[in-house]
C-alpha positions as a Markdown table, in Angstrom:
| # | Residue | x | y | z |
|---|---|---|---|---|
| 1 | Met | 0.0 | 0.0 | 0.0 |
| 2 | Phe | 2.9 | 2.3 | 0.7 |
| 3 | Val | 4.4 | 1.7 | -2.8 |
| 4 | Leu | 0.9 | 2.1 | -4.3 |
| 5 | Ser | 0.4 | 5.4 | -2.6 |
| 6 | Ile | 3.7 | 6.8 | -3.8 |
| 7 | Thr | 3.2 | 5.7 | -7.4 |
| 8 | Ala | -0.4 | 7.0 | -7.3 |
| 9 | Val | 0.8 | 10.4 | -6.4 |
| 10 | Ile | 3.3 | 10.3 | -9.2 |
| 11 | Phe | 0.6 | 9.2 | -11.6 |
| 12 | Val | -1.8 | 12.0 | -10.6 |
| 13 | Ile | 0.9 | 14.7 | -10.9 |
| 14 | Val | 2.1 | 13.5 | -14.3 |
| 15 | Ala | -1.4 | 12.8 | -15.7 |
| 16 | Gly | -2.6 | 16.2 | -14.3 |
| 17 | Leu | 0.2 | 18.1 | -15.9 |
| 18 | Leu | -0.2 | 16.3 | -19.2 |
| 19 | Thr | -4.0 | 16.9 | -19.2 |
| 20 | Tyr | -3.5 | 20.6 | -18.4 |
| 21 | Ala | -0.9 | 21.0 | -21.2 |
| 22 | Leu | -3.2 | 19.2 | -23.7 |
| 23 | Ile | -6.1 | 21.5 | -22.9 |
| 24 | Arg | -4.4 | 24.8 | -22.2 |
| 25 | Tyr | -2.0 | 24.7 | -25.2 |
| 26 | Arg | -4.1 | 22.8 | -27.7 |
| 27 | His | -4.0 | 24.1 | -31.3 |
| 28 | Arg | -7.2 | 26.0 | -32.0 |
| 29 | Asn | -6.8 | 27.6 | -35.4 |
| 30 | Leu | -4.7 | 26.4 | -38.3 |
| 31 | Leu | -4.7 | 29.9 | -39.8 |
| 32 | Thr | -3.0 | 31.4 | -36.8 |
| 33 | Tyr | -0.4 | 28.7 | -36.3 |
| 34 | Asn | 2.8 | 29.9 | -34.8 |
| 35 | Glu | 5.7 | 27.7 | -33.7 |
| 36 | Pro | 6.0 | 28.1 | -29.9 |
| 37 | Thr | 9.1 | 29.6 | -28.3 |
| 38 | Gln | 11.9 | 27.1 | -28.2 |
| 39 | Ile | 13.5 | 26.6 | -24.9 |
| 40 | Tyr | 16.8 | 24.7 | -24.7 |
| 41 | Gly | 17.8 | 23.4 | -21.3 |
| 42 | Ser | 16.9 | 24.3 | -17.7 |
| 43 | Asn | 19.3 | 23.4 | -14.9 |
| 44 | Gln | 16.6 | 23.7 | -12.3 |
| 45 | Ile | 14.2 | 21.4 | -14.1 |
| 46 | Glu | 16.8 | 18.8 | -15.1 |
| 47 | Leu | 18.1 | 18.8 | -11.5 |
| 48 | Ala | 14.6 | 18.3 | -10.2 |
| 49 | Trp | 13.7 | 15.4 | -12.4 |
| 50 | Thr | 17.0 | 13.7 | -11.6 |
| 51 | Val | 17.2 | 14.1 | -7.9 |
| 52 | Ile | 13.5 | 13.6 | -7.0 |
| 53 | Pro | 13.1 | 10.3 | -8.9 |
| 54 | Ala | 16.4 | 9.1 | -7.5 |
| 55 | Leu | 15.2 | 9.8 | -3.9 |
| 56 | Ile | 11.9 | 8.0 | -4.6 |
| 57 | Val | 13.7 | 5.0 | -6.0 |
| 58 | Val | 16.0 | 4.8 | -3.0 |
| 59 | Met | 13.1 | 5.1 | -0.6 |
| 60 | Leu | 11.2 | 2.3 | -2.4 |
| 61 | Phe | 14.3 | 0.1 | -2.5 |
| 62 | Leu | 14.8 | 0.5 | 1.3 |
| 63 | Thr | 11.1 | -0.2 | 2.0 |
| 64 | Ala | 11.1 | -3.3 | -0.2 |
| 65 | Ser | 14.4 | -4.6 | 1.3 |
| 66 | Arg | 13.0 | -4.2 | 4.8 |
| 67 | Val | 9.9 | -6.2 | 3.9 |
| 68 | Ile | 11.9 | -8.9 | 2.1 |
| 69 | Leu | 14.3 | -9.3 | 5.0 |
| 70 | Ala | 11.5 | -9.4 | 7.5 |
| 71 | Thr | 9.8 | -12.1 | 5.4 |
| 72 | Gln | 12.9 | -14.2 | 5.1 |
| 73 | Asp | 13.8 | -13.9 | 8.8 |
| 74 | Ala | 10.3 | -14.6 | 10.1 |
| 75 | Lys | 10.5 | -16.9 | 13.2 |
| 76 | Lys | 9.2 | -20.4 | 12.6 |
| 77 | Pro | 6.1 | -21.0 | 14.8 |
| 78 | Thr | 6.4 | -24.0 | 17.1 |
| 79 | Asp | 3.3 | -25.6 | 15.6 |
| 80 | Ala | 4.5 | -25.2 | 12.0 |
| 81 | Val | 4.1 | -28.3 | 9.7 |
| 82 | Asp | 7.4 | -29.6 | 8.3 |
| 83 | Val | 7.6 | -31.3 | 4.9 |
| 84 | Val | 10.6 | -32.6 | 3.1 |
| 85 | Val | 10.2 | -32.2 | -0.6 |
| 86 | Val | 12.3 | -34.3 | -3.0 |
| 87 | Gly | 12.1 | -33.8 | -6.8 |
| 88 | His | 12.4 | -36.8 | -9.1 |
| 89 | Gln | 12.1 | -37.3 | -12.8 |
| 90 | Phe | 9.1 | -36.7 | -13.1 |
| 91 | Trp | 7.3 | -36.7 | -9.8 |
| 92 | Trp | 7.3 | -35.2 | -6.3 |
| 93 | Glu | 8.1 | -37.0 | -3.0 |
| 94 | Tyr | 6.7 | -35.5 | 0.2 |
| 95 | Arg | 7.9 | -36.6 | 3.7 |
| 96 | Tyr | 6.3 | -35.4 | 6.9 |
| 97 | Pro | 9.1 | -36.2 | 9.5 |
| 98 | Lys | 7.1 | -35.2 | 12.6 |
| 99 | Leu | 4.0 | -37.1 | 11.5 |
| 100 | Gly | 5.7 | -40.3 | 10.0 |
| 101 | Ile | 4.0 | -39.9 | 6.6 |
| 102 | Val | 5.5 | -40.4 | 3.2 |
| 103 | Thr | 3.4 | -39.7 | 0.1 |
| 104 | Ala | 3.8 | -38.4 | -3.4 |
| 105 | Asn | 2.6 | -35.8 | -5.9 |
| 106 | Glu | -0.3 | -34.4 | -3.8 |
| 107 | Leu | 0.8 | -32.2 | -1.0 |
| 108 | His | -1.7 | -31.7 | 1.9 |
| 109 | Val | -1.2 | -28.7 | 4.2 |
| 110 | Pro | -3.4 | -27.1 | 6.8 |
| 111 | Val | -5.1 | -23.7 | 6.2 |
| 112 | Ser | -3.4 | -21.1 | 8.3 |
| 113 | Asp | -5.5 | -18.8 | 10.6 |
| 114 | Pro | -3.9 | -15.3 | 10.6 |
| 115 | Ala | -4.7 | -15.1 | 14.4 |
| 116 | His | -2.8 | -18.4 | 15.0 |
| 117 | Pro | -0.5 | -19.0 | 11.9 |
| 118 | Thr | 0.3 | -22.6 | 11.1 |
| 119 | Pro | 2.6 | -22.3 | 8.0 |
| 120 | Thr | 4.1 | -25.2 | 6.3 |
| 121 | Tyr | 7.9 | -25.2 | 6.0 |
| 122 | Leu | 9.3 | -27.0 | 2.9 |
| 123 | Glu | 12.8 | -28.4 | 2.9 |
| 124 | Met | 13.6 | -29.0 | -0.7 |
| 125 | Ser | 16.3 | -31.0 | -2.6 |
| 126 | Ser | 16.5 | -33.1 | -5.7 |
| 127 | Ala | 17.3 | -36.8 | -6.2 |
| 128 | Asp | 18.6 | -36.4 | -9.7 |
| 129 | Leu | 18.8 | -33.0 | -11.4 |
| 130 | Asp | 17.4 | -29.4 | -11.1 |
| 131 | His | 13.7 | -28.9 | -10.5 |
| 132 | Ser | 11.7 | -25.9 | -9.5 |
| 133 | Phe | 8.7 | -25.9 | -7.1 |
| 134 | Trp | 6.2 | -23.3 | -8.2 |
| 135 | Val | 2.6 | -22.9 | -7.0 |
| 136 | Pro | 1.8 | -19.3 | -8.1 |
| 137 | Arg | -1.1 | -18.6 | -5.8 |
| 138 | Leu | 1.0 | -19.7 | -2.7 |
| 139 | Ala | 4.6 | -18.5 | -3.2 |
| 140 | Gly | 7.3 | -17.8 | -5.7 |
| 141 | Lys | 9.6 | -20.3 | -7.3 |
| 142 | Met | 12.2 | -22.3 | -5.4 |
| 143 | Asp | 14.8 | -24.5 | -7.0 |
| 144 | Leu | 15.4 | -28.1 | -6.0 |
| 145 | Ile | 19.1 | -28.8 | -6.5 |
| 146 | Pro | 21.0 | -32.1 | -5.9 |
| 147 | Asn | 23.2 | -32.0 | -2.7 |
| 148 | Arg | 21.7 | -28.7 | -1.6 |
| 149 | Val | 18.7 | -28.0 | 0.7 |
| 150 | Asn | 16.6 | -24.9 | 0.0 |
| 151 | Thr | 13.8 | -23.8 | 2.4 |
| 152 | Met | 10.6 | -21.9 | 1.8 |
| 153 | Trp | 7.3 | -21.7 | 3.6 |
| 154 | Ile | 3.7 | -21.4 | 2.4 |
| 155 | Asp | 0.8 | -20.0 | 4.4 |
| 156 | Pro | -2.6 | -20.6 | 2.6 |
| 157 | Glu | -5.4 | -18.7 | 4.3 |
| 158 | Ala | -8.2 | -20.2 | 2.2 |
| 159 | Pro | -9.0 | -23.9 | 1.8 |
| 160 | Gly | -9.0 | -25.4 | -1.7 |
| 161 | Leu | -6.8 | -26.9 | -4.4 |
| 162 | Tyr | -3.8 | -24.9 | -5.5 |
| 163 | Leu | -2.2 | -26.0 | -8.8 |
| 164 | Gly | 1.4 | -25.6 | -9.8 |
| 165 | Gln | 4.2 | -26.8 | -12.1 |
| 166 | Cys | 7.8 | -27.8 | -12.1 |
| 167 | Ala | 9.3 | -24.6 | -13.5 |
| 168 | Gln | 12.8 | -25.9 | -14.4 |
| 169 | Tyr | 13.2 | -28.0 | -17.5 |
| 170 | Cys | 14.1 | -31.4 | -16.2 |
| 171 | Gly | 13.6 | -33.8 | -19.2 |
| 172 | Val | 11.1 | -35.2 | -21.6 |
| 173 | Gln | 8.1 | -35.1 | -19.2 |
| 174 | His | 8.9 | -31.8 | -17.5 |
| 175 | Ala | 5.6 | -30.4 | -18.7 |
| 176 | Lys | 3.7 | -33.2 | -16.9 |
| 177 | Met | 5.5 | -32.8 | -13.6 |
| 178 | Leu | 2.5 | -31.1 | -12.1 |
| 179 | Leu | 1.9 | -29.9 | -8.5 |
| 180 | Arg | -1.3 | -30.2 | -6.5 |
| 181 | Val | -1.4 | -28.6 | -3.1 |
| 182 | Tyr | -4.5 | -29.3 | -1.0 |
| 183 | Ala | -5.1 | -26.6 | 1.7 |
| 184 | Asp | -7.3 | -28.4 | 4.2 |
| 185 | Ser | -9.3 | -27.1 | 7.2 |
| 186 | Pro | -7.7 | -28.1 | 10.5 |
| 187 | Lys | -10.3 | -30.9 | 10.9 |
| 188 | Glu | -9.8 | -32.2 | 7.4 |
| 189 | Phe | -6.0 | -32.1 | 7.7 |
| 190 | Ala | -6.2 | -34.0 | 11.0 |
| 191 | Ala | -8.4 | -36.6 | 9.4 |
| 192 | Trp | -6.0 | -36.9 | 6.4 |
| 193 | Val | -3.0 | -37.3 | 8.8 |
| 194 | Ala | -4.8 | -40.0 | 10.8 |
| 195 | Gln | -5.7 | -41.9 | 7.6 |
| 196 | Gln | -2.2 | -41.6 | 6.1 |
| 197 | Gln | -0.6 | -42.9 | 9.3 |
| 198 | Lys | -2.5 | -46.2 | 9.1 |
| 199 | Pro | -0.7 | -49.2 | 7.6 |
| 200 | Ala | -1.7 | -50.4 | 4.2 |
| 201 | Val | -5.1 | -51.9 | 3.9 |
| 202 | Glu | -5.1 | -55.7 | 3.7 |
| 203 | Asp | -8.3 | -56.8 | 2.0 |
| 204 | Pro | -8.6 | -60.6 | 1.7 |
| 205 | Ala | -10.7 | -60.1 | -1.4 |
| 206 | Val | -7.6 | -58.8 | -3.3 |
| 207 | Ala | -5.0 | -61.2 | -1.7 |
| 208 | Glu | -4.2 | -62.6 | -5.1 |
| 209 | Gly | -3.3 | -59.1 | -6.4 |
| 210 | Arg | -1.2 | -58.4 | -3.4 |
| 211 | Ala | 0.8 | -61.6 | -4.0 |
| 212 | Ala | 1.2 | -60.7 | -7.7 |
| 213 | Phe | 2.5 | -57.3 | -6.8 |
| 214 | Leu | 5.0 | -58.7 | -4.4 |
| 215 | Arg | 6.4 | -61.3 | -6.8 |
| 216 | Asn | 6.9 | -58.9 | -9.7 |
| 217 | Ala | 9.4 | -56.1 | -10.2 |
| 218 | Cys | 7.1 | -53.5 | -8.6 |
| 219 | Val | 8.7 | -54.1 | -5.2 |
| 220 | Asn | 12.1 | -52.9 | -6.5 |
| 221 | Cys | 10.9 | -49.3 | -6.9 |
| 222 | His | 7.8 | -48.9 | -4.7 |
| 223 | Thr | 7.0 | -49.1 | -1.0 |
| 224 | Ile | 3.8 | -50.4 | 0.6 |
| 225 | Ser | 3.9 | -50.4 | 4.4 |
| 226 | Gly | 3.4 | -53.7 | 6.1 |
| 227 | Thr | 4.7 | -55.6 | 3.1 |
| 228 | Pro | 8.1 | -56.7 | 1.9 |
| 229 | Ala | 7.9 | -53.9 | -0.8 |
| 230 | Asn | 10.3 | -51.2 | 0.3 |
| 231 | Gly | 11.6 | -49.7 | -3.0 |
| 232 | Arg | 12.8 | -46.1 | -2.9 |
| 233 | Phe | 13.0 | -45.2 | -6.6 |
| 234 | Gly | 9.3 | -44.7 | -7.2 |
| 235 | Pro | 6.4 | -43.2 | -5.2 |
| 236 | Asp | 5.2 | -44.7 | -2.0 |
| 237 | Leu | 2.0 | -46.6 | -2.8 |
| 238 | Thr | 0.8 | -47.3 | 0.8 |
| 239 | His | -2.3 | -45.0 | 0.3 |
| 240 | Leu | -2.3 | -44.7 | -3.5 |
| 241 | Ala | -6.1 | -45.0 | -3.8 |
| 242 | Ser | -6.5 | -41.9 | -1.6 |
| 243 | Arg | -5.0 | -39.7 | -4.3 |
| 244 | Asp | -7.0 | -37.9 | -6.9 |
| 245 | Thr | -4.4 | -38.4 | -9.7 |
| 246 | Ile | -1.6 | -40.6 | -10.8 |
| 247 | Ala | 1.5 | -39.9 | -12.9 |
| 248 | Ser | 2.2 | -36.6 | -10.9 |
| 249 | Gly | -1.1 | -35.1 | -11.7 |
| 250 | Ala | -1.2 | -36.1 | -15.4 |
| 251 | Val | -4.3 | -38.3 | -15.3 |
| 252 | Glu | -7.2 | -39.0 | -13.0 |
| 253 | Asn | -6.8 | -41.9 | -10.5 |
| 254 | Asn | -9.4 | -44.4 | -11.6 |
| 255 | Pro | -9.1 | -48.2 | -12.3 |
| 256 | Thr | -9.0 | -47.7 | -16.0 |
| 257 | Asn | -6.2 | -45.2 | -16.0 |
| 258 | Leu | -4.3 | -47.1 | -13.3 |
| 259 | Lys | -4.5 | -50.3 | -15.3 |
| 260 | Gln | -3.2 | -48.6 | -18.4 |
| 261 | Trp | -0.5 | -46.9 | -16.4 |
| 262 | Ile | 0.8 | -50.2 | -14.9 |
| 263 | Asp | 0.7 | -51.9 | -18.3 |
| 264 | Asn | 2.4 | -49.2 | -20.3 |
| 265 | Pro | 3.2 | -45.8 | -18.6 |
| 266 | Asp | 4.4 | -44.3 | -21.9 |
| 267 | Ser | 0.8 | -44.5 | -23.3 |
| 268 | Leu | -0.2 | -41.8 | -20.7 |
| 269 | Lys | 3.2 | -40.1 | -20.1 |
| 270 | Pro | 5.7 | -40.6 | -22.8 |
| 271 | Gly | 9.2 | -40.6 | -21.5 |
| 272 | Ser | 8.3 | -41.6 | -18.0 |
| 273 | Leu | 11.0 | -43.6 | -16.2 |
| 274 | Met | 8.6 | -46.2 | -15.0 |
| 275 | Pro | 9.2 | -49.3 | -17.1 |
| 276 | Ala | 6.3 | -51.0 | -18.9 |
| 277 | Met | 5.4 | -54.1 | -17.0 |
| 278 | His | 3.5 | -55.9 | -19.8 |
| 279 | Leu | 2.0 | -58.3 | -17.3 |
| 280 | Asn | -0.4 | -61.0 | -18.4 |
| 281 | Asp | -4.1 | -60.0 | -18.2 |
| 282 | His | -4.7 | -62.0 | -15.1 |
| 283 | Asp | -1.9 | -60.4 | -13.0 |
| 284 | Leu | -2.6 | -57.0 | -14.5 |
| 285 | Asn | -6.3 | -57.1 | -13.4 |
| 286 | Ala | -5.3 | -58.5 | -10.0 |
| 287 | Ile | -2.7 | -55.9 | -9.2 |
| 288 | Thr | -5.0 | -53.1 | -10.4 |
| 289 | Ala | -7.8 | -54.4 | -8.1 |
| 290 | Tyr | -5.3 | -54.6 | -5.2 |
| 291 | Leu | -3.9 | -51.0 | -5.7 |
| 292 | Thr | -7.5 | -49.6 | -5.8 |
| 293 | Thr | -8.0 | -50.8 | -2.2 |
| 294 | Leu | -5.0 | -48.8 | -0.8 |
| 295 | His | -6.9 | -45.9 | 0.7 |
């Protein structure tokens, strides 16, 4: 508001003088046209339009610097939510160390009440090459760089879904390395946390699919809590069915898309690093049915 007030005053002065000159000195009669008196140089005017703008720029610079420093040095509230963000080709890994939760691609955070702020602090790094975390409605961009930890915080004040995008070209599927941030009410966030902290569902009706998953190469890359599957190269699938999307937001999470994704990821996301499984129809259907129960 301070910057806006300064620039508004400048606009009113400049626009007012311009309007006055256009009206006061407009050309009225072509028959009486005379070239106006030519004036060359004015030390007073040139000094004024050099010194005054310079002082204004310095004042705005100092004001902006104070706000930036205050923002960057803001004290972390004791009840802030901590999330470790790891960028992969081409998906996002989210770890909540205080809550014991590991998930992927869909970040859940609590809405922050201005009276009692509960911001979410993000510690960011990359598992392979440079990425950039960018959710325009929540914060600016922050790079994820291998062997380096960058930190930022977000503080959504309204519930809803905030969409974003990896903003650093990171390979063939950079364009489909999407971001989905769910700002939940405190009650909804608590319910989500409780559900994510539960072990993977073991439904006897899909025991055959669970066995097929465990005997195939899926376990080399993916983790499902409570099972021998503890791979770290791909997203944690413990609560896969609770997510709205798969393939880092590229497609809706439903049985049809999930089956197609398992069978041949390139058909939905060309260049994805997940290998095509090409399972037989029986195992493909059984594994799909099993994964759809992992709420």
